PDB file of C-alpha atoms and ligand atoms in Angstrom:
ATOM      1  CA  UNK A 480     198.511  85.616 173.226  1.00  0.00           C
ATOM      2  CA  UNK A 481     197.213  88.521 171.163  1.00  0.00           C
ATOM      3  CA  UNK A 482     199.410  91.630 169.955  1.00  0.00           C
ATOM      4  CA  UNK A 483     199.410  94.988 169.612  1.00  0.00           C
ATOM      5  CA  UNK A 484     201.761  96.442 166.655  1.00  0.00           C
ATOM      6  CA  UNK A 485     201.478  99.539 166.502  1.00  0.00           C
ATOM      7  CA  UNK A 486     202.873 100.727 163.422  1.00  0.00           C
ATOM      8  CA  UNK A 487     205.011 104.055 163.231  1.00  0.00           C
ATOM      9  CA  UNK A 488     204.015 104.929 159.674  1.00  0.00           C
ATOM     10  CA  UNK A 489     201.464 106.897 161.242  1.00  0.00           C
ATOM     11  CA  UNK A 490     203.416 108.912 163.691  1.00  0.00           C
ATOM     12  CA  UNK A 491     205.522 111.900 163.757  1.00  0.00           C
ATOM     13  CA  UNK A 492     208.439 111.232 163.026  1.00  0.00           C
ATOM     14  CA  UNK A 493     210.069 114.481 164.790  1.00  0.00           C
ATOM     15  CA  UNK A 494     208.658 112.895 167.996  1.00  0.00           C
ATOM     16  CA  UNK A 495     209.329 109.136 167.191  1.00  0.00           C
ATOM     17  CA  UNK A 496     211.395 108.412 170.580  1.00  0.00           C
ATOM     18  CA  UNK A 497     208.221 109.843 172.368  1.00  0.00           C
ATOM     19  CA  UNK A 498     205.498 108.286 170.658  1.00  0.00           C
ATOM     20  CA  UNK A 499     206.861 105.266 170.916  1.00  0.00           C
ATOM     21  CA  UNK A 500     207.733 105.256 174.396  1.00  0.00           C
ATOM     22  CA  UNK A 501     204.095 105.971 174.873  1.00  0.00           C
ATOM     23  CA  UNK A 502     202.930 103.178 172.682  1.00  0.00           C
ATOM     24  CA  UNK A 503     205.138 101.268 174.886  1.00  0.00           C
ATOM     25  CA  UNK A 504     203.158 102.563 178.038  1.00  0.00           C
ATOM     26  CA  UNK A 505     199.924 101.098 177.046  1.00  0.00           C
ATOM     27  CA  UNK A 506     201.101  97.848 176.300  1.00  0.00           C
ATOM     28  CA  UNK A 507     202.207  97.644 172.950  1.00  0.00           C
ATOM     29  CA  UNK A 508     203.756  94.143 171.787  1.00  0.00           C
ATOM     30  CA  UNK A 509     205.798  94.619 168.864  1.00  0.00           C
ATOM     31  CA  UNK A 510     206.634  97.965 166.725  1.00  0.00           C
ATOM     32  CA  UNK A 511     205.404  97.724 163.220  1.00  0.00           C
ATOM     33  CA  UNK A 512     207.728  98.960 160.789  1.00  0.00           C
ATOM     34  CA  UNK A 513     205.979  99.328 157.377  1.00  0.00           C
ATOM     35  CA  UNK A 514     208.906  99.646 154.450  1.00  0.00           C
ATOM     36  CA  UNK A 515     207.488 101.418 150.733  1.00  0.00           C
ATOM     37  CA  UNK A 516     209.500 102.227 147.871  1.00  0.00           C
ATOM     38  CA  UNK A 517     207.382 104.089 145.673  1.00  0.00           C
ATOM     39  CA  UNK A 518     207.021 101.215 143.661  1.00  0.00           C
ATOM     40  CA  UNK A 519     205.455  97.969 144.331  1.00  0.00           C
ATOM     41  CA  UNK A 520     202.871 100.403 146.723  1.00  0.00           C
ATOM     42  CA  UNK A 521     202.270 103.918 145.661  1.00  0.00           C
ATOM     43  CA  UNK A 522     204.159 105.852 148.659  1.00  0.00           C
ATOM     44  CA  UNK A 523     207.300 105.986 150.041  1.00  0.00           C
ATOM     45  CA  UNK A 524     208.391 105.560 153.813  1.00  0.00           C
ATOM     46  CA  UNK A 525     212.003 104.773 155.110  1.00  0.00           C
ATOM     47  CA  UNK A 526     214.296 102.462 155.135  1.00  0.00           C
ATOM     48  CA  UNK A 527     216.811 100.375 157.293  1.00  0.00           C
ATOM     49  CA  UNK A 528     218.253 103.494 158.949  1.00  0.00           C
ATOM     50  CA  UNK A 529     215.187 104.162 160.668  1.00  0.00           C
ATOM     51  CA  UNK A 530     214.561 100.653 161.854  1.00  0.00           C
ATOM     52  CA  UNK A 531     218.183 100.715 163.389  1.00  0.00           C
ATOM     53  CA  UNK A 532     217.564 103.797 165.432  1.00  0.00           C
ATOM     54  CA  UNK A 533     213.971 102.645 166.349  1.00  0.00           C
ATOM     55  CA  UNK A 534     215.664  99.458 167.690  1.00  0.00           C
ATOM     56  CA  UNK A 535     217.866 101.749 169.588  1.00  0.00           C
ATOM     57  CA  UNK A 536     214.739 103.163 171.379  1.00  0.00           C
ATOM     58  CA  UNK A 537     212.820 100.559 172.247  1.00  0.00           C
ATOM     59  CA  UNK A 538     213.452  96.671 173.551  1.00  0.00           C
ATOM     60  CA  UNK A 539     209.999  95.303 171.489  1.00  0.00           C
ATOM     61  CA  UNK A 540     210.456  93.306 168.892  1.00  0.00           C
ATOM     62  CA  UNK A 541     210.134  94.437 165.460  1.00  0.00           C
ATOM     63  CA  UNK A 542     208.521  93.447 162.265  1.00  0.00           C
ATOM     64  CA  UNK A 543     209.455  95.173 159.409  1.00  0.00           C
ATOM     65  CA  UNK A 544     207.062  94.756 156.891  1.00  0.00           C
ATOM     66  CA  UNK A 545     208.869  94.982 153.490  1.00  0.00           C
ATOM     67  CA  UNK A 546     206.541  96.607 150.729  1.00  0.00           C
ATOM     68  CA  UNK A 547     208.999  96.927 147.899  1.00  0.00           C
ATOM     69  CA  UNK A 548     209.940  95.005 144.859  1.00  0.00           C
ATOM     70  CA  UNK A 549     213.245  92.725 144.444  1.00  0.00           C
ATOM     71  CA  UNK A 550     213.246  91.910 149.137  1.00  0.00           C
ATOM     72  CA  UNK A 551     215.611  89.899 148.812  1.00  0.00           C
ATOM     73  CA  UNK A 552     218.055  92.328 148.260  1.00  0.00           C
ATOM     74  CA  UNK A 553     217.488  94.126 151.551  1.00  0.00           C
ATOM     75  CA  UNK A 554     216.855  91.259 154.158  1.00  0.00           C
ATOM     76  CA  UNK A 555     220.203  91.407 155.207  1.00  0.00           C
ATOM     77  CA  UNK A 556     220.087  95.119 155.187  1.00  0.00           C
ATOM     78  CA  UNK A 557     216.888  94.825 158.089  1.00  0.00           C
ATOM     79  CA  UNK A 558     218.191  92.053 159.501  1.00  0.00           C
ATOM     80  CA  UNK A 559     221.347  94.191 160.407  1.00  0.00           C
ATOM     81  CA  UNK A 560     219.101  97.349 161.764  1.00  0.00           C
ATOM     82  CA  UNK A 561     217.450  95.186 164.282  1.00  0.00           C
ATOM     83  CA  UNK A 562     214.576  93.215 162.466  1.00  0.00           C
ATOM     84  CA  UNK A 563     213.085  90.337 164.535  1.00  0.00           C
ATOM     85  CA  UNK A 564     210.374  90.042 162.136  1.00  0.00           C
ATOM     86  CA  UNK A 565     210.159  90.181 158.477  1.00  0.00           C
ATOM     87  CA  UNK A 566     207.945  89.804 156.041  1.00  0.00           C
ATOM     88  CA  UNK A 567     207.380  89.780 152.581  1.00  0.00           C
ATOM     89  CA  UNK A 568     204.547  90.051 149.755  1.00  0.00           C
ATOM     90  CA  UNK A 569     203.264  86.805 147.682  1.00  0.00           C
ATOM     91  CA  UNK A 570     202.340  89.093 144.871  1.00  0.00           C
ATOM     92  CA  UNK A 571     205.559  90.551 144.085  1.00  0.00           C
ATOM     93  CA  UNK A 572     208.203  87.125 144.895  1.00  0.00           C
ATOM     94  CA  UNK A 573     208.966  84.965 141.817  1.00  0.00           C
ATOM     95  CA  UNK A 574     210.994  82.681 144.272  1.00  0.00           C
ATOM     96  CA  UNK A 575     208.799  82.786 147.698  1.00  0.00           C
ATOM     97  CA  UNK A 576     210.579  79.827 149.015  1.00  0.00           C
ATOM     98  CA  UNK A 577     213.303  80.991 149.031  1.00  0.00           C
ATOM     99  CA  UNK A 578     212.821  84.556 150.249  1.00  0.00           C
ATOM    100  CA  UNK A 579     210.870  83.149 152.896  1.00  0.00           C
ATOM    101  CA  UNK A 580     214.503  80.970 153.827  1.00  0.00           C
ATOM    102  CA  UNK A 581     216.868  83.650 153.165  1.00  0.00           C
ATOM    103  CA  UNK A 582     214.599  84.948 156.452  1.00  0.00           C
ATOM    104  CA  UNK A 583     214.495  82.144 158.961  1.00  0.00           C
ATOM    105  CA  UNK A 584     218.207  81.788 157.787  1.00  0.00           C
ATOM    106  CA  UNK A 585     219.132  84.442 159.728  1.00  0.00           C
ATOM    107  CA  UNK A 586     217.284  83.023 163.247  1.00  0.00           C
ATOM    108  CA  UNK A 587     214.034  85.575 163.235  1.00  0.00           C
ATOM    109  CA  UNK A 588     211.032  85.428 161.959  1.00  0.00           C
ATOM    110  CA  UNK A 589     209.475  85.054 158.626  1.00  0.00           C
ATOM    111  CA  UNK A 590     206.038  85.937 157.125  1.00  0.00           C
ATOM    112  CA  UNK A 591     204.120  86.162 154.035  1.00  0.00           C
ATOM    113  CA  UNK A 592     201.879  88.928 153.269  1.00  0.00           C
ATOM    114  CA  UNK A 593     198.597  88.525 151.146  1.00  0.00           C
ATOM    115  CA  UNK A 594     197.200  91.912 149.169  1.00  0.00           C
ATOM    116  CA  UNK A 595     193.456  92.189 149.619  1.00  0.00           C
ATOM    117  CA  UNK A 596     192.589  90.700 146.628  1.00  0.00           C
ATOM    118  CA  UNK A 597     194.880  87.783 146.390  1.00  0.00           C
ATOM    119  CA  UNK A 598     192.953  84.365 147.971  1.00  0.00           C
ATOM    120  CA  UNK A 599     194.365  82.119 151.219  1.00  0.00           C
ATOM    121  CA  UNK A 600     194.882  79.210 149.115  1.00  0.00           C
ATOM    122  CA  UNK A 601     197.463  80.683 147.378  1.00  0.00           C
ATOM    123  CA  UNK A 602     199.357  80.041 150.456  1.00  0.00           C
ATOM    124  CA  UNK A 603     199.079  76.417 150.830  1.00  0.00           C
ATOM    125  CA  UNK A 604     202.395  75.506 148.998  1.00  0.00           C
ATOM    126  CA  UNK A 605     204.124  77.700 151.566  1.00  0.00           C
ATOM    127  CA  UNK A 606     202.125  77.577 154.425  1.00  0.00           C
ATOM    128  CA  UNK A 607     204.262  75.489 156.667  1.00  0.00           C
ATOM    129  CA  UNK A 608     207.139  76.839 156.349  1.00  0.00           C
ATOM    130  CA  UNK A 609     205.727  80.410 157.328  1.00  0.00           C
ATOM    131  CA  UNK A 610     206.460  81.745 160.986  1.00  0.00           C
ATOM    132  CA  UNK A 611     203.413  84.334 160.246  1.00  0.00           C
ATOM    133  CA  UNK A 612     201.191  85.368 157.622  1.00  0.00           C
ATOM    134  CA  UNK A 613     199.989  88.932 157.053  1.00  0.00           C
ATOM    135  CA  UNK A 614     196.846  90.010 155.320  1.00  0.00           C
ATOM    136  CA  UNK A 615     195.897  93.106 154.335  1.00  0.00           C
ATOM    137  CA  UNK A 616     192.703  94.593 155.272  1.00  0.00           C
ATOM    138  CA  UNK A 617     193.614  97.332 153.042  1.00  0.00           C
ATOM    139  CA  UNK A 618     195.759  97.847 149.864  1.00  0.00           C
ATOM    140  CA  UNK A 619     199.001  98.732 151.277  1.00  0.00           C
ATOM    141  CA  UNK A 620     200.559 102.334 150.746  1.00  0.00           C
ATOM    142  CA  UNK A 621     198.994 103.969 153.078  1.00  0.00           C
ATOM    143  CA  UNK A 622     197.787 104.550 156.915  1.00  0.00           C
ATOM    144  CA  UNK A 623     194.059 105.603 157.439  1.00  0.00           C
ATOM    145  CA  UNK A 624     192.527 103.823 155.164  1.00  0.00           C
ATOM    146  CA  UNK A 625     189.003 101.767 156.097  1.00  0.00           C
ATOM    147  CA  UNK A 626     188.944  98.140 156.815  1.00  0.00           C
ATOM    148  CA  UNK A 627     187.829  96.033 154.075  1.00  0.00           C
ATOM    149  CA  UNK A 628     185.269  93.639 155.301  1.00  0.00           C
ATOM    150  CA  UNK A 629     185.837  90.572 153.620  1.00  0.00           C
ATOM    151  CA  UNK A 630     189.568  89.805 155.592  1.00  0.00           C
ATOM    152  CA  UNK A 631     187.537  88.763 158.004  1.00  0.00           C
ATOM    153  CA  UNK A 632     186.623  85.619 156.484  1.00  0.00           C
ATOM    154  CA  UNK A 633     190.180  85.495 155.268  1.00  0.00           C
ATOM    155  CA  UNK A 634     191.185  84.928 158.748  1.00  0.00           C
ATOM    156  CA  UNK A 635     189.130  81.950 159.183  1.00  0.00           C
ATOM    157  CA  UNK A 636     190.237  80.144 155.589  1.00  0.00           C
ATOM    158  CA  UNK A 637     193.714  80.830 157.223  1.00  0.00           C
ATOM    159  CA  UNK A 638     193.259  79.544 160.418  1.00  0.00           C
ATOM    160  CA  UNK A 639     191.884  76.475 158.847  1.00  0.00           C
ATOM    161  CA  UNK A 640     194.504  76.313 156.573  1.00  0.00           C
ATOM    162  CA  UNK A 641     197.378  76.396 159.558  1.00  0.00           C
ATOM    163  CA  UNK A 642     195.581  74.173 161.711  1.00  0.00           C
ATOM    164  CA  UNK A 643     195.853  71.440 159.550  1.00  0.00           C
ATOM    165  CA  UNK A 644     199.745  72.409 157.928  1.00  0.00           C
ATOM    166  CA  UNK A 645     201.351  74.551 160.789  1.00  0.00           C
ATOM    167  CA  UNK A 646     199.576  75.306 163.767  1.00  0.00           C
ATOM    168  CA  UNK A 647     202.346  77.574 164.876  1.00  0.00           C
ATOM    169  CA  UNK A 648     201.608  79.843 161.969  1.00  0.00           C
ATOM    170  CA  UNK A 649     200.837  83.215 163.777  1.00  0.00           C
ATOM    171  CA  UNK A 650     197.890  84.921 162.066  1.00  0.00           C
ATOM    172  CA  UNK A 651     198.766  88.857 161.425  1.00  0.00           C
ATOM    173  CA  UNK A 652     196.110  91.508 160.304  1.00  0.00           C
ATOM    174  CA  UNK A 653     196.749  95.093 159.238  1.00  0.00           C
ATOM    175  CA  UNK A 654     194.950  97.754 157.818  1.00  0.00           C
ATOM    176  CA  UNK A 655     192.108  99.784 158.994  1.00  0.00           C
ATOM    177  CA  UNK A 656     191.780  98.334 162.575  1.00  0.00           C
ATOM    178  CA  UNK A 657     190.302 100.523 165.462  1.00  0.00           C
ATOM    179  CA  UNK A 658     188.577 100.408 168.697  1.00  0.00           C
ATOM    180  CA  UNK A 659     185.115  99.411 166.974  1.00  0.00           C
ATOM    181  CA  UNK A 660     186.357  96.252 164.852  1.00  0.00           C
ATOM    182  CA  UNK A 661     189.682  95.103 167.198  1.00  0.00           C
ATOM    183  CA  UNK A 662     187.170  92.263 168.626  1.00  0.00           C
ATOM    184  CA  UNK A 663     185.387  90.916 165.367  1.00  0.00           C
ATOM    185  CA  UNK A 664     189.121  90.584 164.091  1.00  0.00           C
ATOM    186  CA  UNK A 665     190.658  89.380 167.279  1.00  0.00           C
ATOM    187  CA  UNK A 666     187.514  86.498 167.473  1.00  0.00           C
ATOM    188  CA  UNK A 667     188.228  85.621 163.981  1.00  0.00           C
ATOM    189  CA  UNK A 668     191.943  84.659 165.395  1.00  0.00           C
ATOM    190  CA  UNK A 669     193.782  86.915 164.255  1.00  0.00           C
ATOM    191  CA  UNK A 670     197.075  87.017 166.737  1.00  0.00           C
ATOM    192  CA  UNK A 671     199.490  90.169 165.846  1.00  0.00           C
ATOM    193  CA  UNK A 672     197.372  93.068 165.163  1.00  0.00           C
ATOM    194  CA  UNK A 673     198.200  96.419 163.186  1.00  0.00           C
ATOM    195  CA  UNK A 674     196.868  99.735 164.381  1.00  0.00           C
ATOM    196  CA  UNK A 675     198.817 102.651 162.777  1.00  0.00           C
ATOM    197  CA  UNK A 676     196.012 105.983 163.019  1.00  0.00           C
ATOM    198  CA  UNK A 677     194.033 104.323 165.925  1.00  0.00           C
ATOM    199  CA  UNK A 678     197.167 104.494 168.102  1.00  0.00           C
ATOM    200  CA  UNK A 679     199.624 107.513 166.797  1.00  0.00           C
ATOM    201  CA  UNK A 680     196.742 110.098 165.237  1.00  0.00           C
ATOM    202  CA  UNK A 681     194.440 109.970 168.991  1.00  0.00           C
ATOM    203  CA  UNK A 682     195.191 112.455 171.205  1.00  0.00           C
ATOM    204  CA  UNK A 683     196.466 110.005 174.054  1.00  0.00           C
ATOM    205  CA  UNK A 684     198.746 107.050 172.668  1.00  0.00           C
ATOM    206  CA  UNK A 685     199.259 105.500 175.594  1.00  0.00           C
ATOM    207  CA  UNK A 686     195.427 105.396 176.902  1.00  0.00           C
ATOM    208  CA  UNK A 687     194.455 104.527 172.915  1.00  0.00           C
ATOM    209  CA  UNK A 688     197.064 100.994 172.904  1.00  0.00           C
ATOM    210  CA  UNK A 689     195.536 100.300 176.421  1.00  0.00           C
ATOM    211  CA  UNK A 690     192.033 100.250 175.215  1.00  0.00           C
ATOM    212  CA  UNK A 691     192.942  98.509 172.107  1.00  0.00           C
ATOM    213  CA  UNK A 692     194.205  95.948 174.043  1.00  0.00           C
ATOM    214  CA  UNK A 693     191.780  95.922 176.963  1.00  0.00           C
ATOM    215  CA  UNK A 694     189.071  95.158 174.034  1.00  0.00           C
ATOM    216  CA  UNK A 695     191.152  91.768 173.249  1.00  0.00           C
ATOM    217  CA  UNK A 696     192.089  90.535 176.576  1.00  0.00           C
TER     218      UNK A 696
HETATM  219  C1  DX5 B1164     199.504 100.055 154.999  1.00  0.00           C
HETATM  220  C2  DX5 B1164     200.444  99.648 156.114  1.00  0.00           C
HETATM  221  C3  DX5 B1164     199.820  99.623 157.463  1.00  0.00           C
HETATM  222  C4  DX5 B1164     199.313 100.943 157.928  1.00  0.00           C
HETATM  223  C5  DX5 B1164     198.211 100.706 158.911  1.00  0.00           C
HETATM  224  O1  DX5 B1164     200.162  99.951 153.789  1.00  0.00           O
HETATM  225  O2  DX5 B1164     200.971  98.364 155.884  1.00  0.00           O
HETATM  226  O3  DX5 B1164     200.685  99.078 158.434  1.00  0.00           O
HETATM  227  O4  DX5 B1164     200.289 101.752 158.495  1.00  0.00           O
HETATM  228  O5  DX5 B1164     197.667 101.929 159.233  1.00  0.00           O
HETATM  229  P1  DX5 B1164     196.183 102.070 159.752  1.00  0.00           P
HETATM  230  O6  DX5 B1164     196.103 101.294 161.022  1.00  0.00           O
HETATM  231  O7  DX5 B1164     196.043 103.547 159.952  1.00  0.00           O
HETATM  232  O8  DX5 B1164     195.283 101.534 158.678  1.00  0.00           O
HETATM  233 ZN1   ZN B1165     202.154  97.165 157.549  1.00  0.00          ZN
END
């Protein structure tokens, strides 16, 4: 089945119960929850308290996407506030494995997120043992940015990759995805899909996750 996630980093956050009710309207599958300290990504976001109170809104799952240095300091800290999904970077994580255990540990899901410029194969002493992998399709801080083209064939080394080492691996993508490349990602097989400013910056939420996922079905 394909996802929508959208991800609230891109909505406003005085109207966060709305929006995501909305979001929930059209369909959406899981709420994204992207995590920045200010330090492994140039920005800063929020933090477990947040997540919490979103999980207090809404019954979708949630994948918190962790973009800050030393995660394994705070899995317990999402895990508490309601995180069904987590995931973590392979650039920042001396000790992957067991990050990636300290995860599944707790009964929910665990992923393993690729920057842009850091290749598939990188993957393949961790691969099965992933629940999901993220990549990027931009370099994470920030929503809004434009898709960068190459992911695409990112998502095929993947899928290659888990079909022959885990072919339960779910395939996530994020970064840059809208109404004109949803399909060209989707057919490339990509599973949970990201859409921060193509959901939560259109003037109709709930008509914009619809079409999203209209495209995909
Ligand atoms: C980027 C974040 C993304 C971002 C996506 O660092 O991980 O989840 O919010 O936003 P859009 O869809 O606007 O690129
Ligand atoms: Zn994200």
């Amino acid at each position: 089945m394909k996802m929508i996630c959208p991800s609230i980093l891109s909505a406003d956050f005085s109207e966060l119960k709305n929006q995501i009710h909305k979001a929930e309207k059209g369909g959406a599958d899981i709420i994204h929850c992207d995590i920045m300290d200010g330090n492994f990504v140039p920005n800063i976001s929020f933090g477990p308290r947040i997540v919490s109170d979103v999980n207090n809104i809404t019954e979708l799952p949630l994948d918190v996407h962790l973009m800050i240095n030393s995660p394994e300091n705070f899995i317990d800290d999402f895990y508490k506030a309601g995180a069904d999904f987590i995931s973590v970077h392979y650039e920042n994580n001396d000790h992957l494995n067991r990050t990636i255990f300290q995860i599944k540990d707790k009964g929910i899901k665990a992923g393993v997120v690729l920057n842009p410029a850091t290749p598939v194969f990188m993957l393949e002493d961790i691969i099965e043992y992933a629940d999901y992998v993220l990549i990027m399709s931009v370099n994470p801080g920030f929503g809004g940015q434009k898709f960068i083209p190459n992911c695409i064939n990112k998502i095929k080394q993947l899928k290659e990759l888990i079909s022959s080492n885990n072919p339960d691996c779910l395939i996530e993508i994020d970064g840059g995805v809208g109404p004109e490349n949803i399909k060209e990602i989707s057919d490339a097989g990509a599973d949970m899909i990201v859409c921060g400013s193509s959901v939560f910056n259109t003037p109709d939420i709930t008509e914009s996750v619809r079409n999203l996922k209209s495209i995909i079905s």
